[in-house]
Amino acid sequence: MLDIFAGENALKSIQENGFKQENFINFLGASGGPKWFILFGLDKYLFGNFFKARSSELNLIGSSAGAFRAAALTQKDPVRAIERLAYTYANTVYSSKPSPQEISTQAVHIVEQLFAENGADEIINNEIFKAHFLVAKCNGLTDSDNKIMQGAGLITSMLLNKIDRRLLSKQYQRYIFQHPSSTLTINDPYNFSNVYQTLNPDNIKSALLASGSIPMVMSGIKNIAGSKNGTYRDGGIIDYHFDFSLSNNKSDKQITSGQKLEVDCSKEKYGLTLYPHFSSEPKAGWFDKSSNRRVLASSYENTVLLAPSQSFIQSLPFGKIPDRTDFTKLDAPTRIKYWLKVLEETEKLAECFNDFVIKQDLTKIKAFKP
């Protein structure tokens, strides 16, 4: 029902120390729109039980839907917040041919429901669970909201990515909007430029909206407060399912908003990353969805990936997990009923994971081999 994979270092560490919440210092949340519904039960269990009594920091890093999950799970009551997010999104209804503006307006509504009255302050002031939203700043034609120009820019992106993923850095820059006291560092084998921005009351909602602003589907977010002028879009463009490693520098230092972080490697602290994901075969970026490019094993050496088994997915209505095409392929009542059923069924994955943690049956862990 639930498959568990571990990178080389993670597998060795767990075999030596057991599967314990304190062994994890990072938590990843991928892009994928409503695909994340398959992880709903796990999210509630992980932050309502597994990590509940945690006293040391846990970095939550997400792009697009993963950033929205991070925003929910770093609030004071993470279970209620993730429920608000799931049920607001599941019950969203669009017109038959929604414009980017209509979809963006609905996204604003989802963010407002997610944050409720005090969500922004709770996220910014949470010293244990620290949120990080990944956003792509666009350059050239991808900066435009004109569909013809933007489309031409995206076609160029596809071609550049096909040649070499590194070439995408000509069009996109990774922004990491992070908790004020975060010392997280992204180590990217493809050398995308990283800009670290501190989350604050003036930029937190815009940063989250930007992280989920899908090209061509939604309007880009312009000129986020405190950041360079420009258009900011879906973090999944660069980091769809991730192909990087993470480290933490605990030395005393000041992180200047918008400044590239220089790290003293001698003081870095490495730990494990927990990655609940809807697929056991992660893809690096948005333009890799239909490609044969595999993520690097080195990016997942310290990662434990949790994924629903194919048999569990096939047991769901329509034999699949939710995705954005459901908005157009299904009428609203059918889609909402289907999505709510999936949310209900994911409790089984939480029960399965809880059983694994209690029994510590480490033979269930498979080596992650991309």
CSV table of C-alpha atoms in Angstrom, one decimal:
chain,number,residue,atom,x,y,z
A,1,MET,CA,0.0,0.0,0.0
A,2,LEU,CA,2.9,2.4,0.9
A,3,ASP,CA,6.3,2.0,-0.7
A,4,ILE,CA,9.3,3.3,1.2
A,5,PHE,CA,12.6,4.1,-0.6
A,6,ALA,CA,15.9,5.3,0.9
A,7,GLY,CA,19.0,6.7,-0.6
A,8,GLU,CA,22.4,5.1,0.2
A,9,ASN,CA,23.3,7.2,3.2
A,10,ALA,CA,19.7,7.3,4.5
A,11,LEU,CA,19.4,3.6,4.3
A,12,LYS,CA,22.6,3.0,6.2
A,13,SER,CA,21.6,5.6,8.9
A,14,ILE,CA,18.2,4.0,9.4
A,15,GLN,CA,19.6,0.5,9.7
A,16,GLU,CA,22.0,1.8,12.3
A,17,ASN,CA,19.7,4.1,14.3
A,18,GLY,CA,16.1,3.0,13.4
A,19,PHE,CA,13.4,5.0,11.8
A,20,LYS,CA,12.9,8.0,14.1
A,21,GLN,CA,11.5,11.4,13.6
A,22,GLU,CA,14.5,13.1,15.1
A,23,ASN,CA,16.7,11.7,12.4
A,24,PHE,CA,15.0,14.0,9.8
A,25,ILE,CA,15.9,17.7,9.4
A,26,ASN,CA,14.2,18.4,6.1
A,27,PHE,CA,10.8,17.7,4.5
A,28,LEU,CA,10.1,18.0,0.8
A,29,GLY,CA,6.9,18.8,-1.0
A,30,ALA,CA,6.7,18.5,-4.7
A,31,SER,CA,4.7,20.3,-7.4
A,32,GLY,CA,1.8,18.5,-9.1
A,33,GLY,CA,-1.5,20.3,-8.3
A,34,PRO,CA,-4.2,18.1,-6.9
A,35,LYS,CA,-1.9,15.0,-7.2
A,36,TRP,CA,-0.9,15.9,-3.6
A,37,PHE,CA,-4.3,14.8,-2.4
A,38,ILE,CA,-2.9,11.3,-2.3
A,39,LEU,CA,-0.6,12.5,0.5
A,40,PHE,CA,-3.3,14.1,2.6
A,41,GLY,CA,-3.6,11.3,5.2
A,42,LEU,CA,0.2,11.1,5.5
A,43,ASP,CA,0.5,14.9,6.0
A,44,LYS,CA,-2.0,14.8,8.8
A,45,TYR,CA,-0.4,11.9,10.5
A,46,LEU,CA,3.2,13.2,10.1
A,47,PHE,CA,2.4,16.6,11.6
A,48,GLY,CA,-0.4,15.6,13.9
A,49,ASN,CA,1.6,12.6,15.4
A,50,PHE,CA,5.0,11.7,14.0
A,51,PHE,CA,6.6,15.2,14.3
A,52,LYS,CA,4.2,16.6,16.9
A,53,ALA,CA,6.5,16.6,19.9
A,54,ARG,CA,9.5,17.7,18.0
A,55,SER,CA,11.8,20.2,19.7
A,56,SER,CA,14.5,20.7,17.0
A,57,GLU,CA,13.9,22.5,13.7
A,58,LEU,CA,12.5,20.8,10.6
A,59,ASN,CA,12.8,22.6,7.3
A,60,LEU,CA,9.8,22.3,5.0
A,61,ILE,CA,10.8,23.0,1.4
A,62,GLY,CA,8.1,23.1,-1.3
A,63,SER,CA,7.3,24.2,-4.8
A,64,SER,CA,3.8,24.9,-6.1
A,65,ALA,CA,1.4,22.5,-4.3
A,66,GLY,CA,4.3,21.5,-2.1
A,67,ALA,CA,4.8,25.2,-1.0
A,68,PHE,CA,1.1,25.4,-0.2
A,69,ARG,CA,1.4,22.2,2.0
A,70,ALA,CA,4.5,23.8,3.7
A,71,ALA,CA,2.4,26.9,4.4
A,72,ALA,CA,-0.3,24.7,6.0
A,73,LEU,CA,2.0,22.4,7.9
A,74,THR,CA,4.1,25.2,9.5
A,75,GLN,CA,1.0,26.8,11.1
A,76,LYS,CA,0.1,26.3,14.8
A,77,ASP,CA,-2.5,23.7,14.0
A,78,PRO,CA,-1.1,22.0,11.0
A,79,VAL,CA,-3.9,19.4,10.7
A,80,ARG,CA,-6.7,22.0,10.6
A,81,ALA,CA,-4.6,24.1,8.1
A,82,ILE,CA,-4.0,21.2,5.7
A,83,GLU,CA,-7.7,20.3,5.9
A,84,ARG,CA,-8.6,23.9,5.0
A,85,LEU,CA,-6.3,23.7,2.1
A,86,ALA,CA,-7.5,20.3,0.8
A,87,TYR,CA,-11.2,20.9,1.1
A,88,THR,CA,-11.1,24.5,-0.3
A,89,TYR,CA,-9.1,23.3,-3.3
A,90,ALA,CA,-11.3,20.2,-3.8
A,91,ASN,CA,-14.4,22.3,-3.8
A,92,THR,CA,-13.1,24.9,-6.2
A,93,VAL,CA,-15.2,25.3,-9.3
A,94,TYR,CA,-14.3,27.3,-12.5
A,95,SER,CA,-16.3,28.4,-15.5
A,96,SER,CA,-16.3,26.2,-18.6
A,97,LYS,CA,-13.3,28.1,-20.1
A,98,PRO,CA,-11.6,30.0,-17.3
A,99,SER,CA,-9.2,32.8,-18.0
A,100,PRO,CA,-5.8,33.0,-16.3
A,101,GLN,CA,-7.3,35.9,-14.3
A,102,GLU,CA,-10.2,33.7,-13.1
A,103,ILE,CA,-7.9,30.9,-12.0
A,104,SER,CA,-5.5,33.3,-10.3
A,105,THR,CA,-8.5,34.9,-8.4
A,106,GLN,CA,-9.5,31.5,-7.2
A,107,ALA,CA,-5.9,30.9,-6.1
A,108,VAL,CA,-6.0,34.1,-4.0
A,109,HIS,CA,-9.2,32.7,-2.4
A,110,ILE,CA,-7.5,29.4,-1.5
A,111,VAL,CA,-4.5,31.3,0.0
A,112,GLU,CA,-6.8,33.5,2.1
A,113,GLN,CA,-8.7,30.4,3.4
A,114,LEU,CA,-5.4,28.6,4.1
A,115,PHE,CA,-3.9,31.5,6.1
A,116,ALA,CA,-7.2,32.3,7.9
A,117,GLU,CA,-6.6,35.0,10.5
A,118,ASN,CA,-3.1,34.4,11.9
A,119,GLY,CA,-1.5,31.9,9.5
A,120,ALA,CA,1.1,34.3,8.1
A,121,ASP,CA,2.3,35.3,11.6
A,122,GLU,CA,2.3,31.6,12.7
A,123,ILE,CA,4.5,30.6,9.7
A,124,ILE,CA,6.9,33.4,10.1
A,125,ASN,CA,7.3,32.9,13.9
A,126,ASN,CA,7.5,29.1,14.0
A,127,GLU,CA,11.0,28.3,15.2
A,128,ILE,CA,10.6,24.5,14.9
A,129,PHE,CA,8.8,24.0,11.6
A,130,LYS,CA,10.4,26.4,9.0
A,131,ALA,CA,8.7,27.1,5.7
A,132,HIS,CA,10.6,27.5,2.4
A,133,PHE,CA,8.7,28.4,-0.8
A,134,LEU,CA,10.5,27.8,-4.1
A,135,VAL,CA,9.7,30.2,-6.9
A,136,ALA,CA,11.0,30.7,-10.5
A,137,LYS,CA,11.8,34.3,-11.5
A,138,CYS,CA,11.4,34.5,-15.3
A,139,ASN,CA,13.6,36.3,-17.8
A,140,GLY,CA,13.1,37.0,-21.5
A,141,LEU,CA,9.8,36.0,-23.2
A,142,THR,CA,8.8,33.8,-20.3
A,143,ASP,CA,8.4,37.0,-18.3
A,144,SER,CA,5.4,38.1,-20.4
A,145,ASP,CA,1.7,37.4,-19.7
A,146,ASN,CA,1.0,37.7,-23.4
A,147,LYS,CA,0.2,34.1,-24.4
A,148,ILE,CA,1.9,34.2,-27.7
A,149,MET,CA,5.2,35.6,-26.3
A,150,GLN,CA,5.0,33.4,-23.2
A,151,GLY,CA,4.3,30.4,-25.3
A,152,ALA,CA,7.3,31.1,-27.5
A,153,GLY,CA,9.4,31.4,-24.4
A,154,LEU,CA,8.2,28.1,-23.1
A,155,ILE,CA,8.9,26.4,-26.4
A,156,THR,CA,12.5,27.7,-26.1
A,157,SER,CA,12.6,26.4,-22.6
A,158,MET,CA,11.6,22.9,-23.8
A,159,LEU,CA,14.4,22.9,-26.4
A,160,LEU,CA,17.0,24.2,-24.1
A,161,ASN,CA,16.1,21.6,-21.5
A,162,LYS,CA,16.2,18.9,-24.0
A,163,ILE,CA,19.8,19.9,-24.8
A,164,ASP,CA,21.0,20.4,-21.3
A,165,ARG,CA,19.0,21.2,-18.1
A,166,ARG,CA,21.7,23.8,-17.1
A,167,LEU,CA,20.6,26.0,-20.1
A,168,LEU,CA,17.3,26.8,-18.4
A,169,SER,CA,19.3,29.1,-16.1
A,170,LYS,CA,19.3,31.5,-19.1
A,171,GLN,CA,15.5,31.9,-18.6
A,172,TYR,CA,14.9,31.2,-14.9
A,173,GLN,CA,16.3,32.0,-11.5
A,174,ARG,CA,15.5,30.0,-8.4
A,175,TYR,CA,14.2,32.1,-5.5
A,176,ILE,CA,13.9,30.6,-2.1
A,177,PHE,CA,11.5,32.5,0.2
A,178,GLN,CA,12.5,31.2,3.6
A,179,HIS,CA,11.8,31.4,7.3
A,180,PRO,CA,13.7,34.4,8.9
A,181,SER,CA,16.1,32.2,10.9
A,182,SER,CA,16.6,29.5,8.2
A,183,THR,CA,20.2,28.5,7.3
A,184,LEU,CA,19.1,26.0,4.7
A,185,THR,CA,21.2,25.8,1.6
A,186,ILE,CA,20.3,24.2,-1.8
A,187,ASN,CA,23.2,22.4,-3.4
A,188,ASP,CA,22.3,22.3,-7.1
A,189,PRO,CA,24.3,20.0,-9.5
A,190,TYR,CA,22.9,22.0,-12.4
A,191,ASN,CA,24.1,25.3,-11.0
A,192,PHE,CA,20.9,27.3,-11.1
A,193,SER,CA,21.4,30.7,-9.4
A,194,ASN,CA,19.8,30.7,-5.9
A,195,VAL,CA,18.5,33.9,-4.3
A,196,TYR,CA,17.4,33.6,-0.6
A,197,GLN,CA,14.7,35.9,0.4
A,198,THR,CA,13.4,36.2,4.0
A,199,LEU,CA,9.6,35.6,4.4
A,200,ASN,CA,7.8,38.6,6.0
A,201,PRO,CA,4.3,39.9,6.3
A,202,ASP,CA,4.7,41.9,3.1
A,203,ASN,CA,5.8,39.1,0.8
A,204,ILE,CA,4.5,35.8,2.2
A,205,LYS,CA,1.2,35.6,0.3
A,206,SER,CA,2.7,36.9,-2.9
A,207,ALA,CA,5.6,34.4,-2.7
A,208,LEU,CA,3.2,31.5,-2.1
A,209,LEU,CA,0.9,32.5,-5.0
A,210,ALA,CA,4.0,32.9,-7.2
A,211,SER,CA,5.1,29.4,-6.3
A,212,GLY,CA,1.8,28.0,-7.6
A,213,SER,CA,1.4,30.3,-10.7
A,214,ILE,CA,1.4,27.8,-13.5
A,215,PRO,CA,2.7,29.2,-16.9
A,216,MET,CA,-0.1,29.9,-19.5
A,217,VAL,CA,-2.7,28.8,-17.0
A,218,MET,CA,-2.4,31.6,-14.4
A,219,SER,CA,-1.1,35.2,-14.3
A,220,GLY,CA,2.5,35.6,-13.1
A,221,ILE,CA,3.1,37.5,-9.9
A,222,LYS,CA,4.7,40.8,-10.5
A,223,ASN,CA,7.3,42.6,-8.4
A,224,ILE,CA,7.2,40.7,-5.0
A,225,ALA,CA,7.9,43.1,-2.2
A,226,GLY,CA,11.6,43.3,-1.4
A,227,SER,CA,12.6,41.3,-4.5
A,228,LYS,CA,13.9,42.4,-7.9
A,229,ASN,CA,11.2,43.7,-10.3
A,230,GLY,CA,10.0,41.0,-12.7
A,231,THR,CA,7.6,38.1,-13.1
A,232,TYR,CA,7.6,35.2,-10.7
A,233,ARG,CA,6.0,31.9,-11.5
A,234,ASP,CA,5.5,28.3,-10.5
A,235,GLY,CA,8.5,26.9,-8.6
A,236,GLY,CA,8.0,23.6,-10.3
A,237,ILE,CA,9.4,25.1,-13.6
A,238,ILE,CA,12.8,24.5,-12.1
A,239,ASP,CA,12.0,22.2,-9.2
A,240,TYR,CA,9.1,19.9,-10.2
A,241,HIS,CA,10.1,16.9,-8.1
A,242,PHE,CA,13.6,18.1,-7.2
A,243,ASP,CA,17.1,17.2,-8.2
A,244,PHE,CA,19.3,18.8,-5.6
A,245,SER,CA,20.7,18.1,-2.1
A,246,LEU,CA,20.2,20.1,1.1
A,247,SER,CA,22.5,21.2,3.8
A,248,ASN,CA,22.3,23.4,6.9
A,249,ASN,CA,24.9,25.9,8.2
A,250,LYS,CA,24.6,26.5,11.9
A,251,SER,CA,27.3,29.2,12.2
A,252,ASP,CA,26.2,32.7,13.3
A,253,LYS,CA,25.7,34.8,10.2
A,254,GLN,CA,23.4,37.3,8.7
A,255,ILE,CA,21.4,36.4,5.6
A,256,THR,CA,20.9,39.5,3.5
A,257,SER,CA,17.6,39.4,1.7
A,258,GLY,CA,18.3,38.7,-2.0
A,259,GLN,CA,21.9,37.9,-1.4
A,260,LYS,CA,23.5,34.6,-2.6
A,261,LEU,CA,24.4,32.6,0.5
A,262,GLU,CA,28.1,31.6,0.8
A,263,VAL,CA,28.5,28.5,3.0
A,264,ASP,CA,31.5,27.4,5.1
A,265,CYS,CA,31.3,23.7,4.3
A,266,SER,CA,33.3,22.8,7.4
A,267,LYS,CA,30.4,23.9,9.6
A,268,GLU,CA,27.6,22.2,7.6
A,269,LYS,CA,25.2,19.8,9.3
A,270,TYR,CA,23.8,17.1,7.2
A,271,GLY,CA,20.7,15.0,8.1
A,272,LEU,CA,18.0,13.0,6.5
A,273,THR,CA,15.2,14.4,4.3
A,274,LEU,CA,11.7,12.9,4.4
A,275,TYR,CA,9.9,13.1,1.1
A,276,PRO,CA,6.2,12.0,0.8
A,277,HIS,CA,5.6,11.9,-2.9
A,278,PHE,CA,2.9,10.7,-5.3
A,279,SER,CA,5.5,9.0,-7.5
A,280,SER,CA,8.4,6.7,-6.9
A,281,GLU,CA,10.1,8.1,-10.0
A,282,PRO,CA,10.7,11.8,-9.4
A,283,LYS,CA,11.4,14.2,-12.3
A,284,ALA,CA,13.8,17.2,-11.9
A,285,GLY,CA,11.9,20.0,-13.5
A,286,TRP,CA,8.6,20.8,-15.3
A,287,PHE,CA,10.1,20.3,-18.7
A,288,ASP,CA,11.3,16.8,-17.7
A,289,LYS,CA,7.7,15.4,-17.2
A,290,SER,CA,7.7,13.5,-20.4
A,291,SER,CA,11.5,13.0,-20.8
A,292,ASN,CA,13.6,10.0,-20.0
A,293,ARG,CA,16.0,12.2,-17.9
A,294,ARG,CA,16.4,10.6,-14.4
A,295,VAL,CA,17.3,12.5,-11.2
A,296,LEU,CA,20.8,12.0,-9.9
A,297,ALA,CA,21.3,9.4,-7.2
A,298,SER,CA,23.6,11.8,-5.4
A,299,SER,CA,20.6,14.2,-4.9
A,300,TYR,CA,18.8,11.5,-3.0
A,301,GLU,CA,21.6,10.0,-0.9
A,302,ASN,CA,20.1,11.4,2.3
A,303,THR,CA,16.4,11.1,1.4
A,304,VAL,CA,13.6,8.8,2.4
A,305,LEU,CA,10.8,8.8,-0.2
A,306,LEU,CA,7.3,7.6,0.7
A,307,ALA,CA,5.0,6.8,-2.2
A,308,PRO,CA,1.6,5.1,-2.7
A,309,SER,CA,1.9,1.7,-4.2
A,310,GLN,CA,0.5,1.0,-7.7
A,311,SER,CA,-2.0,-1.4,-6.2
A,312,PHE,CA,-3.3,1.3,-3.9
A,313,ILE,CA,-3.6,3.8,-6.8
A,314,GLN,CA,-5.5,1.3,-8.9
A,315,SER,CA,-8.0,0.8,-6.0
A,316,LEU,CA,-9.0,4.5,-6.2
A,317,PRO,CA,-11.9,5.8,-8.2
A,318,PHE,CA,-10.9,5.9,-11.9
A,319,GLY,CA,-7.8,3.9,-10.9
A,320,LYS,CA,-5.6,7.0,-10.7
A,321,ILE,CA,-4.7,9.9,-8.4
A,322,PRO,CA,-6.3,13.3,-9.0
A,323,ASP,CA,-4.7,15.7,-11.5
A,324,ARG,CA,-5.5,19.0,-13.1
A,325,THR,CA,-7.1,17.4,-16.2
A,326,ASP,CA,-10.0,16.4,-13.9
A,327,PHE,CA,-11.2,20.0,-14.1
A,328,THR,CA,-11.9,19.6,-17.8
A,329,LYS,CA,-12.6,15.9,-18.2
A,330,LEU,CA,-15.2,15.6,-15.3
A,331,ASP,CA,-18.2,17.7,-14.4
A,332,ALA,CA,-17.8,19.5,-11.1
A,333,PRO,CA,-20.1,17.2,-9.0
A,334,THR,CA,-18.3,14.1,-10.2
A,335,ARG,CA,-14.8,15.6,-9.8
A,336,ILE,CA,-15.6,16.8,-6.2
A,337,LYS,CA,-17.0,13.5,-5.2
A,338,TYR,CA,-14.0,11.7,-6.6
A,339,TRP,CA,-11.5,14.0,-5.0
A,340,LEU,CA,-13.2,13.8,-1.6
A,341,LYS,CA,-13.2,10.0,-1.8
A,342,VAL,CA,-9.5,10.1,-2.5
A,343,LEU,CA,-8.9,12.3,0.6
A,344,GLU,CA,-10.8,9.8,2.7
A,345,GLU,CA,-8.9,6.8,1.3
A,346,THR,CA,-5.5,8.3,2.1
A,347,GLU,CA,-6.1,7.6,5.8
A,348,LYS,CA,-5.1,4.0,4.9
A,349,LEU,CA,-1.6,5.2,3.9
A,350,ALA,CA,-1.3,7.0,7.3
A,351,GLU,CA,-2.3,3.8,9.0
A,352,CYS,CA,0.2,1.8,7.0
A,353,PHE,CA,3.0,4.3,7.8
A,354,ASN,CA,2.1,4.3,11.5
A,355,ASP,CA,2.3,0.5,11.6
A,356,PHE,CA,5.7,0.6,10.0
A,357,VAL,CA,7.0,3.1,12.5
A,358,ILE,CA,5.7,1.0,15.5
A,359,LYS,CA,7.0,-2.3,14.2
A,360,GLN,CA,10.3,-0.9,12.8
A,361,ASP,CA,10.2,-3.5,10.1
A,362,LEU,CA,13.2,-2.0,8.2
A,363,THR,CA,13.0,-4.8,5.6
A,364,LYS,CA,10.2,-2.9,4.0
A,365,ILE,CA,12.6,-0.1,2.9
A,366,LYS,CA,13.9,-0.4,-0.6
A,367,ALA,CA,17.0,1.1,-2.0
A,368,PHE,CA,16.3,4.2,-4.1
A,369,LYS,CA,17.7,3.7,-7.5
A,370,PRO,CA,16.7,6.3,-10.1
